[in-house]
Short mmCIF file of C-alpha atoms and ligand atoms in Angstrom, two decimals:
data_model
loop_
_atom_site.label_atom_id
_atom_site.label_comp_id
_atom_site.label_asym_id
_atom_site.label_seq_id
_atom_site.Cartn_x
_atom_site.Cartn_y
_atom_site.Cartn_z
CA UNK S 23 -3.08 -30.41 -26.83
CA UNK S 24 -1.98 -26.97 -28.49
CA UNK S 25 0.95 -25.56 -26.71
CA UNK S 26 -1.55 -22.45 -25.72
CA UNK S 27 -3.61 -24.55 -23.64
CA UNK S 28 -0.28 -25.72 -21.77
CA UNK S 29 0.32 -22.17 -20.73
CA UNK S 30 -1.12 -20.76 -17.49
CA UNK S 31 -2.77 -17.20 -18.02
CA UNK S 32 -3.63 -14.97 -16.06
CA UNK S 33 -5.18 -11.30 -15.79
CA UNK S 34 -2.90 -9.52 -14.15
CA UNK S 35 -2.48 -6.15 -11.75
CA UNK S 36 -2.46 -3.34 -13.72
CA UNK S 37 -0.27 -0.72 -11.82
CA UNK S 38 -0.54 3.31 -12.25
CA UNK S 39 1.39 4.36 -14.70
CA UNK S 40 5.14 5.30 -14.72
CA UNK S 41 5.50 7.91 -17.53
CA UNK S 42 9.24 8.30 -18.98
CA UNK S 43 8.26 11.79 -20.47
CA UNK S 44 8.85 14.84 -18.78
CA UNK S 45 7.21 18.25 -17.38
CA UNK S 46 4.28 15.52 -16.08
CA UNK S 47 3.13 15.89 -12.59
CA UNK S 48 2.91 12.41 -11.28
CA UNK S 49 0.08 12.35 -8.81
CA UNK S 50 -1.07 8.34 -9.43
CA UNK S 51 0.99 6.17 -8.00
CA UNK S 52 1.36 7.47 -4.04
CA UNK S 53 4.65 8.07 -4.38
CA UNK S 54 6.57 10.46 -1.75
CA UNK S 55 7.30 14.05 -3.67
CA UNK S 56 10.38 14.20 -1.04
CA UNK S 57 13.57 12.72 -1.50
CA UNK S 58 14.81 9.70 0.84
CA UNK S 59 16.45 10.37 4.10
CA UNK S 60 19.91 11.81 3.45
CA UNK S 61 21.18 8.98 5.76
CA UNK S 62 20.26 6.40 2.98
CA UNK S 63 21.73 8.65 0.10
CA UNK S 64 25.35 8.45 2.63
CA UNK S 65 24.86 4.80 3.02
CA UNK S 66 24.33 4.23 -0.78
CA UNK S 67 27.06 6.46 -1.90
CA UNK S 68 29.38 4.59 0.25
CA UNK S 69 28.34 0.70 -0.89
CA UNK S 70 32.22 -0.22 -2.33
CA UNK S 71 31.02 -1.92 -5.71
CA UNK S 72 33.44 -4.95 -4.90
CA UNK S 73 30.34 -6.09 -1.72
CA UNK S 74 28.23 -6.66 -4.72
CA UNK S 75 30.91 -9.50 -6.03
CA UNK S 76 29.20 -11.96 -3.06
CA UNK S 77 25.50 -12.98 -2.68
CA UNK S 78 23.88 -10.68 0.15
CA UNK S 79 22.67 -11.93 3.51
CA UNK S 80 19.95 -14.07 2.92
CA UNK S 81 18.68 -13.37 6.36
CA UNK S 82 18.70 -9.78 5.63
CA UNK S 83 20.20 -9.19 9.22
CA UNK S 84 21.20 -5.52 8.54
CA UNK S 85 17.91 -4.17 7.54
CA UNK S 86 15.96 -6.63 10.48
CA UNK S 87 17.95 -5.45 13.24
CA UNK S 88 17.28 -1.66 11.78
CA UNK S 89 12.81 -2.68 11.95
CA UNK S 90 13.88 -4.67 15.43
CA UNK S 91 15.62 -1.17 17.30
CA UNK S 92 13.11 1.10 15.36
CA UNK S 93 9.83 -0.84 16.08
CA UNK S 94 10.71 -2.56 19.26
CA UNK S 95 10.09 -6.02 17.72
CA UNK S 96 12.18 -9.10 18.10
CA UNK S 97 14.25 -10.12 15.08
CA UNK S 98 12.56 -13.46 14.57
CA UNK S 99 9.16 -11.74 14.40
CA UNK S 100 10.81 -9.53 11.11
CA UNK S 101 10.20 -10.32 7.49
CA UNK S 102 11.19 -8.79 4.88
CA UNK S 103 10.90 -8.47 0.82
CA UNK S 104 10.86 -7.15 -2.14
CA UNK S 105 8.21 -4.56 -1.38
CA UNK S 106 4.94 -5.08 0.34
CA UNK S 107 3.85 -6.58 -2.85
CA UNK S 108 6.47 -9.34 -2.53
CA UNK S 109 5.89 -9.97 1.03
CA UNK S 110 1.86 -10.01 0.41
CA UNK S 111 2.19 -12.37 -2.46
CA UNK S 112 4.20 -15.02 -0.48
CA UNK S 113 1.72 -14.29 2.26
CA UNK S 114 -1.19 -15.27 0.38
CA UNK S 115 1.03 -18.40 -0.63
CA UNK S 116 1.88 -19.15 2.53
CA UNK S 117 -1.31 -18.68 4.99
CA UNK S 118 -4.55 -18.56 2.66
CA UNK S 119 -4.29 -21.48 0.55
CA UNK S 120 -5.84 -23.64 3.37
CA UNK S 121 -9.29 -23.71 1.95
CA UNK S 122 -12.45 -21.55 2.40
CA UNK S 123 -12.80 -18.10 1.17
CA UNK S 124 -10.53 -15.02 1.85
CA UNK S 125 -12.55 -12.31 2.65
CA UNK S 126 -11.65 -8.27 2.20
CA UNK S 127 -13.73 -5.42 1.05
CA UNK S 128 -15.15 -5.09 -2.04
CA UNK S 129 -13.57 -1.97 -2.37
CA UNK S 130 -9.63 -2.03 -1.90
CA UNK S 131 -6.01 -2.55 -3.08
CA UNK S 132 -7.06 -4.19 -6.47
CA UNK S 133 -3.96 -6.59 -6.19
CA UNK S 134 -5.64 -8.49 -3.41
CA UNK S 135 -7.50 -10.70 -6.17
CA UNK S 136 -5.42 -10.99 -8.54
CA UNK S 137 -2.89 -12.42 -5.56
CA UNK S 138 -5.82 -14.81 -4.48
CA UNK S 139 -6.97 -15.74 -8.76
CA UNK S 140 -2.95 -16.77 -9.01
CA UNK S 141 -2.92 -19.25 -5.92
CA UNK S 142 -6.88 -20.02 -6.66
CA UNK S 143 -8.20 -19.04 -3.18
CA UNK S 144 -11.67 -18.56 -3.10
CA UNK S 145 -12.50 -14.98 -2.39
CA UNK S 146 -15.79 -13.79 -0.73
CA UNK S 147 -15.47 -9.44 -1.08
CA UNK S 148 -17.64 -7.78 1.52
CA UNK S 149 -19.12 -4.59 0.74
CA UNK S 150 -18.12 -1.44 2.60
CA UNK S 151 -21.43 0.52 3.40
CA UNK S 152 -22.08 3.92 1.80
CA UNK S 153 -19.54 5.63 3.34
CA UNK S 154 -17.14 3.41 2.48
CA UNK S 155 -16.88 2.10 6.13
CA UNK S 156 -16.08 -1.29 6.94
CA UNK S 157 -17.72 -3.08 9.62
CA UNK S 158 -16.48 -5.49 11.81
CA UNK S 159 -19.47 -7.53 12.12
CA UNK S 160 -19.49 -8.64 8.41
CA UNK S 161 -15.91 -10.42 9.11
CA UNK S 162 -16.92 -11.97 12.12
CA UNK S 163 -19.23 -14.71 10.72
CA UNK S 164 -18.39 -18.48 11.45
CA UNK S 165 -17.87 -19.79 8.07
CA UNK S 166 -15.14 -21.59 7.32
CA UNK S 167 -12.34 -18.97 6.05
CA UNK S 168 -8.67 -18.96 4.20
CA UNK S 169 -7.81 -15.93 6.21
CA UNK S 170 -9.17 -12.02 5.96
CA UNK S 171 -6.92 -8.94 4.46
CA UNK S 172 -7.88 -5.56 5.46
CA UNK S 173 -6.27 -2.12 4.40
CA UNK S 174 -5.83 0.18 7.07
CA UNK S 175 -6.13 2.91 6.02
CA UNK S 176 -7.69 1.44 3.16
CA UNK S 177 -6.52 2.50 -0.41
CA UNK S 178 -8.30 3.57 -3.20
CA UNK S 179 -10.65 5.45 0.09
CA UNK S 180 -7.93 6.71 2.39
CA UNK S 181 -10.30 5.57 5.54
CA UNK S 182 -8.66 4.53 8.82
CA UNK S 183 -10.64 1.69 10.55
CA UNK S 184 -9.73 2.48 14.66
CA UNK S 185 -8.09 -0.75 16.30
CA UNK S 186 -11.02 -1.75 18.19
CA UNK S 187 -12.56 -3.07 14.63
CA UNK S 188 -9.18 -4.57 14.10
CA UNK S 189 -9.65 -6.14 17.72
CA UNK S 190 -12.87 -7.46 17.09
CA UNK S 191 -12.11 -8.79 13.92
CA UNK S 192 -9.25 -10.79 15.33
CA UNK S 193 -10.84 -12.04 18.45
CA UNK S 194 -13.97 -13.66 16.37
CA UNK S 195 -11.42 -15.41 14.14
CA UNK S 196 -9.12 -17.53 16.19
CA UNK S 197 -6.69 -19.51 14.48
CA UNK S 198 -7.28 -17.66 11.41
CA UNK S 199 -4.85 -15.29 10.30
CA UNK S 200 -5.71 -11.84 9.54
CA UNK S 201 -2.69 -9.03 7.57
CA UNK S 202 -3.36 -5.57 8.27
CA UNK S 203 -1.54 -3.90 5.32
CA UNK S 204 -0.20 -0.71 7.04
CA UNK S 205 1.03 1.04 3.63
CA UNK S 206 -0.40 4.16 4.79
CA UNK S 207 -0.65 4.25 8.44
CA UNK S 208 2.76 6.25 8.95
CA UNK S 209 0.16 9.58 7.13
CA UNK S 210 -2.90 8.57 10.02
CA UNK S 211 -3.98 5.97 11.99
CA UNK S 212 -2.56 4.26 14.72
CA UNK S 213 -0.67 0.74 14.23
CA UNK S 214 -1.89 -2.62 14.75
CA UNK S 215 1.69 -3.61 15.53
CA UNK S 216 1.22 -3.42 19.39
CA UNK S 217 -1.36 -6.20 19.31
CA UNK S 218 0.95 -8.85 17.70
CA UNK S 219 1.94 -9.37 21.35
CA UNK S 220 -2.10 -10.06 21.97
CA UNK S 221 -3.27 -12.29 18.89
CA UNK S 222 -1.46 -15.04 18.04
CA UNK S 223 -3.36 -14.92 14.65
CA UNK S 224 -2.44 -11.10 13.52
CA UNK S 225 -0.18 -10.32 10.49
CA UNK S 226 1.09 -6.33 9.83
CA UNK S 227 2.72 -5.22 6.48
CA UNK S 228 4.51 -1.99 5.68
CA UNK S 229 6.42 -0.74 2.90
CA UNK S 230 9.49 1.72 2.53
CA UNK S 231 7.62 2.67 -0.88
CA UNK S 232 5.41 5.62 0.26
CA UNK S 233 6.23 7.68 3.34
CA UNK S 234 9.97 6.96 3.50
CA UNK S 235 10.42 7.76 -0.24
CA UNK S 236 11.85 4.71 -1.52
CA UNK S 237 9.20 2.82 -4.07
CA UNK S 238 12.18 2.90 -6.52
CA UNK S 239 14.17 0.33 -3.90
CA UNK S 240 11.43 -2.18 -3.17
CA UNK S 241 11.30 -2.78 0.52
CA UNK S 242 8.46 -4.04 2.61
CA UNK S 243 7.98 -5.99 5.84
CA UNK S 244 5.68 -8.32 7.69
CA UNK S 245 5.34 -8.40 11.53
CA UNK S 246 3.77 -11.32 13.48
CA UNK S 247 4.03 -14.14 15.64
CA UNK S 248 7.05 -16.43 15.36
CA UNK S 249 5.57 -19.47 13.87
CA UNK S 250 4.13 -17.44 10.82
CA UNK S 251 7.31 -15.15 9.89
CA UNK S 252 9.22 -18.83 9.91
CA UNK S 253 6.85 -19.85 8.12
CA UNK S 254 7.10 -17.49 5.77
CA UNK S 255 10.75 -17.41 5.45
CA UNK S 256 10.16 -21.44 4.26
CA UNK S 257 8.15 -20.51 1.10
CA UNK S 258 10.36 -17.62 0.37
CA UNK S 259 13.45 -20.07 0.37
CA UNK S 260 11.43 -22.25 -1.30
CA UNK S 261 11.36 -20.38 -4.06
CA UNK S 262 14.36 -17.98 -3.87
CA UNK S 263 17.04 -17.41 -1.42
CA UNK S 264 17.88 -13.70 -2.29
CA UNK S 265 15.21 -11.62 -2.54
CA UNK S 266 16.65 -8.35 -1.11
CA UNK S 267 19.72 -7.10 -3.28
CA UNK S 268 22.88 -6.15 -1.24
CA UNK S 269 21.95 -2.50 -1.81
CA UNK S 270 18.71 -2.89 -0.32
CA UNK S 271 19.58 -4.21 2.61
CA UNK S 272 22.27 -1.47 3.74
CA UNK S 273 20.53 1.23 2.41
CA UNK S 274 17.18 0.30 3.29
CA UNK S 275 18.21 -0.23 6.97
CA UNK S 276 19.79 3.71 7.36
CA UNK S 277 16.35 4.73 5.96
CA UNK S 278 14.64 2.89 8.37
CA UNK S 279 16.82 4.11 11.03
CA UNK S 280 16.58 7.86 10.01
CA UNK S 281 13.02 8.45 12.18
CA UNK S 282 13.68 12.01 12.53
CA UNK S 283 13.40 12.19 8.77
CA UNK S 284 10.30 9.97 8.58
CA UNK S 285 8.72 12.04 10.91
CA UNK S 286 9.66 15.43 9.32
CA UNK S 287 8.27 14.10 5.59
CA UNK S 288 5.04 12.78 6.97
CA UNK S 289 4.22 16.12 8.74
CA UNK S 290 4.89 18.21 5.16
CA UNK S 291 2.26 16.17 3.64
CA UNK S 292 -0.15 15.65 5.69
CA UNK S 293 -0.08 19.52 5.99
CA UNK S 294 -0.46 19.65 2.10
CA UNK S 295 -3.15 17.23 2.38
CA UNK S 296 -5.11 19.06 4.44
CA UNK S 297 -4.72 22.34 1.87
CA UNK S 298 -5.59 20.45 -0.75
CA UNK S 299 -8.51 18.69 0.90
CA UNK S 300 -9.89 22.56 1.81
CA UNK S 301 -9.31 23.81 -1.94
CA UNK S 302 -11.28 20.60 -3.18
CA UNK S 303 -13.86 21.17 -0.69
CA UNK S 304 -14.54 24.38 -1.97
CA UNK S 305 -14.39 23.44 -5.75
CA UNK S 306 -17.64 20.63 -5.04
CA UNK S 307 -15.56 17.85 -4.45
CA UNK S 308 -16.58 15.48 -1.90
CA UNK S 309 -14.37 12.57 -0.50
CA UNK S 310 -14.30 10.40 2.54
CA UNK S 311 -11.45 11.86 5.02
CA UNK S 312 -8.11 10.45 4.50
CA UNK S 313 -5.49 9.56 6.54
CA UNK S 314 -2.87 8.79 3.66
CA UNK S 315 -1.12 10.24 1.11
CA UNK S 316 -4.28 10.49 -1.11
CA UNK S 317 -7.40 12.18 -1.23
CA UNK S 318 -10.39 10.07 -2.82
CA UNK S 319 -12.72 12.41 -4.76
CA UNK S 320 -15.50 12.90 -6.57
CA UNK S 321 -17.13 16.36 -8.00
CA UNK S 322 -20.19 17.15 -7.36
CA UNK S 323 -21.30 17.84 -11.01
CA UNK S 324 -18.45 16.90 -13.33
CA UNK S 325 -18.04 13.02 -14.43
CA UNK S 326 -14.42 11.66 -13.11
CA UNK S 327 -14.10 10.13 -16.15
CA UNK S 328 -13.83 14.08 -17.79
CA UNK S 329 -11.89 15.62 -14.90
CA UNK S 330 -9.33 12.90 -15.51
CA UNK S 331 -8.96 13.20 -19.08
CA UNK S 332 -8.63 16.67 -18.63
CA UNK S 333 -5.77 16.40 -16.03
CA UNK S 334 -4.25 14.34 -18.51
CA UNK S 335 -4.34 16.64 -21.56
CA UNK S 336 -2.62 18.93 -18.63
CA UNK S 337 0.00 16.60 -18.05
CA UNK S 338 -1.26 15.85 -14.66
CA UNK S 339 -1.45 12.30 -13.91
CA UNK S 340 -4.29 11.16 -11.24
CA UNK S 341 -5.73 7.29 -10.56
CA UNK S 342 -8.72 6.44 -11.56
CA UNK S 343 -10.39 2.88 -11.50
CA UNK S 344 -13.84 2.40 -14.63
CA UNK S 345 -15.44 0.12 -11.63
CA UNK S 346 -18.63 0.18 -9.61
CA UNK S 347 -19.79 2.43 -6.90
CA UNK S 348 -16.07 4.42 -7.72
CA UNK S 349 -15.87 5.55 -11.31
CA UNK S 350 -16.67 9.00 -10.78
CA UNK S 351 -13.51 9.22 -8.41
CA UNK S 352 -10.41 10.63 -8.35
CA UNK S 353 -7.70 9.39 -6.20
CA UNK S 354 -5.38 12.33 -6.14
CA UNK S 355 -2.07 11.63 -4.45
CA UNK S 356 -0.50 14.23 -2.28
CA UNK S 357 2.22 15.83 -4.55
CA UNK S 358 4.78 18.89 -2.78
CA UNK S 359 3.37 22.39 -2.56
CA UNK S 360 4.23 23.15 -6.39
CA UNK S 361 2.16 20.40 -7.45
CA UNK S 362 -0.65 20.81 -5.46
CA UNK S 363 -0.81 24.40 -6.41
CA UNK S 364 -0.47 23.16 -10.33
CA UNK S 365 -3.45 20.98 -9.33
CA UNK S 366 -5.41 23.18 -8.26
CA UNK S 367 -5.27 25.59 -10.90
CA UNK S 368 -6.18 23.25 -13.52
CA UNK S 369 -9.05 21.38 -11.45
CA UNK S 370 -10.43 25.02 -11.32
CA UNK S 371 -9.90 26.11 -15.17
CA UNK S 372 -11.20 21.79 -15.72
CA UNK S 373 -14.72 22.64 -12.92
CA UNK S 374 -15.77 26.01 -14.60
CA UNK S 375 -15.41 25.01 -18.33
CA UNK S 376 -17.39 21.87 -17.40
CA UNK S 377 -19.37 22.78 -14.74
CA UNK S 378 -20.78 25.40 -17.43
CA UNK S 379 -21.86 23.05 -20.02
CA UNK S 380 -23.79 20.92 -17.25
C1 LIG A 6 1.37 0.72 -2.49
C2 LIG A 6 0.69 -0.37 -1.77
C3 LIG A 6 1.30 -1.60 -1.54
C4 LIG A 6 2.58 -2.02 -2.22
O1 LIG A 6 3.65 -1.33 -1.92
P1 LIG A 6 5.11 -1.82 -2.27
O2 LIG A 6 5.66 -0.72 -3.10
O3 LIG A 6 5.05 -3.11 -3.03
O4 LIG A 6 5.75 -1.95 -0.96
C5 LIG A 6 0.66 -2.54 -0.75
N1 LIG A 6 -0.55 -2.29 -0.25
C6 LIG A 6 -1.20 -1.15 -0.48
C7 LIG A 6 -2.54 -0.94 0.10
C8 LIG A 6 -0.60 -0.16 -1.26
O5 LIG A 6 -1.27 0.95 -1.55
#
């Protein structure tokens, strides 16, 4: 056997990029144009280099007791990682590899399948109808299923699903686990994390990365019953003890703590959002309503393909995915006033110089 066909290969994720030139005006990666809370930058500064001489806590116990006071949820019911990412992967490792298909829309976070191609879970996507909706219904069939994995709000689209879908969805799948990846929900939505006292079979994750500023740390966090957070503590120590750094823990827990900031940072953008959402309205943009950081648009007229090449040549950096049913959109993520207004501008000059030629 050639050494090549020894080697496991795989396609994998593709994130947004992460330019090192600069003057560019990052709008691709949903990143938080506001610093962290000061609170963390105080904690950070104050880390004495010599704590880093000692492994940190495995159990993370500064940064759980910060999500226990903050959310109201018992400290056994906490996980944590190295960004929702981490603490999705192991999920997938830990409750979908029990056979059947996984099933989440056909139009969502794109790491979902390379997750479920690297632990070889069957996947069954479901299509979300025209307007980009999902329906209960479709995940409440009685095949056999490895577990469901919904977005909410869902990303590329920005669409909040209310709870009651949630509810429905977990009450027709009983002993099934479901993960509601909250990345977003602090910009819209309301949480899923008061029904983990309801379903036994209900799995939140959120991440420090977007609204509290801190994708450059990587913190996220799982919420759910007892039996799956030990669970999923088992696999993680089954395959590495620390995965928080010492840094991360202390400093992540002051940003946690700091909701006044939280609160304060969320409100800024979601005003922006809803400025920019009225100046793309009025170039010919349509787009499904968001409750994120990100607006999910396509022109009227001009090819997305065009209007992102154009950004580029501009030095503004937007997503966009060369996929069905989506390729003609943008998703634009909610930069600070400067950038917006930089954004705008140039979608204007990019809409009349090609909106005249078509
Ligand atoms: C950004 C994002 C994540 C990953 O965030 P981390 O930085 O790894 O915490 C997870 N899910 C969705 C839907 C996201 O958009």
């Amino acid at each position: 056997m050639a050494l090549r066909d020894k080697v496991r290969f795989i396609t994998p994720y593709t994130p947004g990029e992460q330019p090192r030139e600069s003057g560019i005006i990052k709008l691709n990666t949903n990143e938080c144009p506001y610093p962290p809370s000061p609170e963390f930058a105080r904690t950070m500064a104050q880390i004495p280099p010599e704590s880093f001489r000692l492994y940190p806590d495995p159990n993370e116990n500064e940064l759980r007791d910060a999500l226990s006071e903050v959310y109201g949820i018992p400290k056994e019911r906490i996980y944590a990682g190295v960004g929702s990412d981490e603490v999705l992967a192991l999920a997938f490792l830990t409750f979908f590899t029990g056979g059947g298909p996984l099933l989440f829309p056909d139009i969502t976070y794109s790491f979902y399948p390379v997750w479920a191609d690297l632990y070889q879970i069957p996947v069954r996507t479901v299509p979300l109808d025209e307007d980009f909706r999902i329906h209960a219904e479709d995940y409440c069939t009685q095949e056999d299923k490895a577990g469901i994995i919904i977005a909410n709000p869902n990303a590329p689209t920005g669409l909040y699903a209310g709870l009651d879908l949630i509810e429905r969805i977990l009450q027709a799948n009983p002993g099934i686990v479901v993960i509601v990846d909250e990345a977003y929900i602090d910009f819209g939505g309301e949480s899923a994390l008061p029904l983990i006292d309801k379903y036994d079979n209900l799995v939140v994750v959120r991440t420090c990365s977007k609204s509290r500023s801190l994708a450059g740390l990587r913190i996220g966090y799982a919420f759910g019953p007892q039996m799956l957070m030990d669970a999923l503590w088992a696999v993680r120590n089954s395959f590495n003890s620390y995965t928080l750094n010492h840094a991360s823990i202390v400093g992540g827990a002051a940003a946690v703590r700091d909701t006044a900031y939280l609160k304060q940072t969320c409100e800024r953008i979601i005003a922006t959002r809803e400025r920019l959402a009225g100046e793309l309205r009025a170039m010919g943009f349509t787009f499904p309503p968001s409750s994120a950081n990100f607006i999910f648009a396509k022109h009227e007229t001009v090819p997305g393909s065009e209007i992102f090449a154009a950004l580029r040549e501009r030095k503004i950096f937007v997503r966009r995915w060369d996929l069905p049913r989506i390729g003609d959109y943008l998703r634009i993520t909610v930069g600070s006033d400067a950038e917006t207004d930089a954004l705008v501008a140039a979608l204007r000059e990019i809409i009349k110089e090609k909106g005249a030629e078509v």
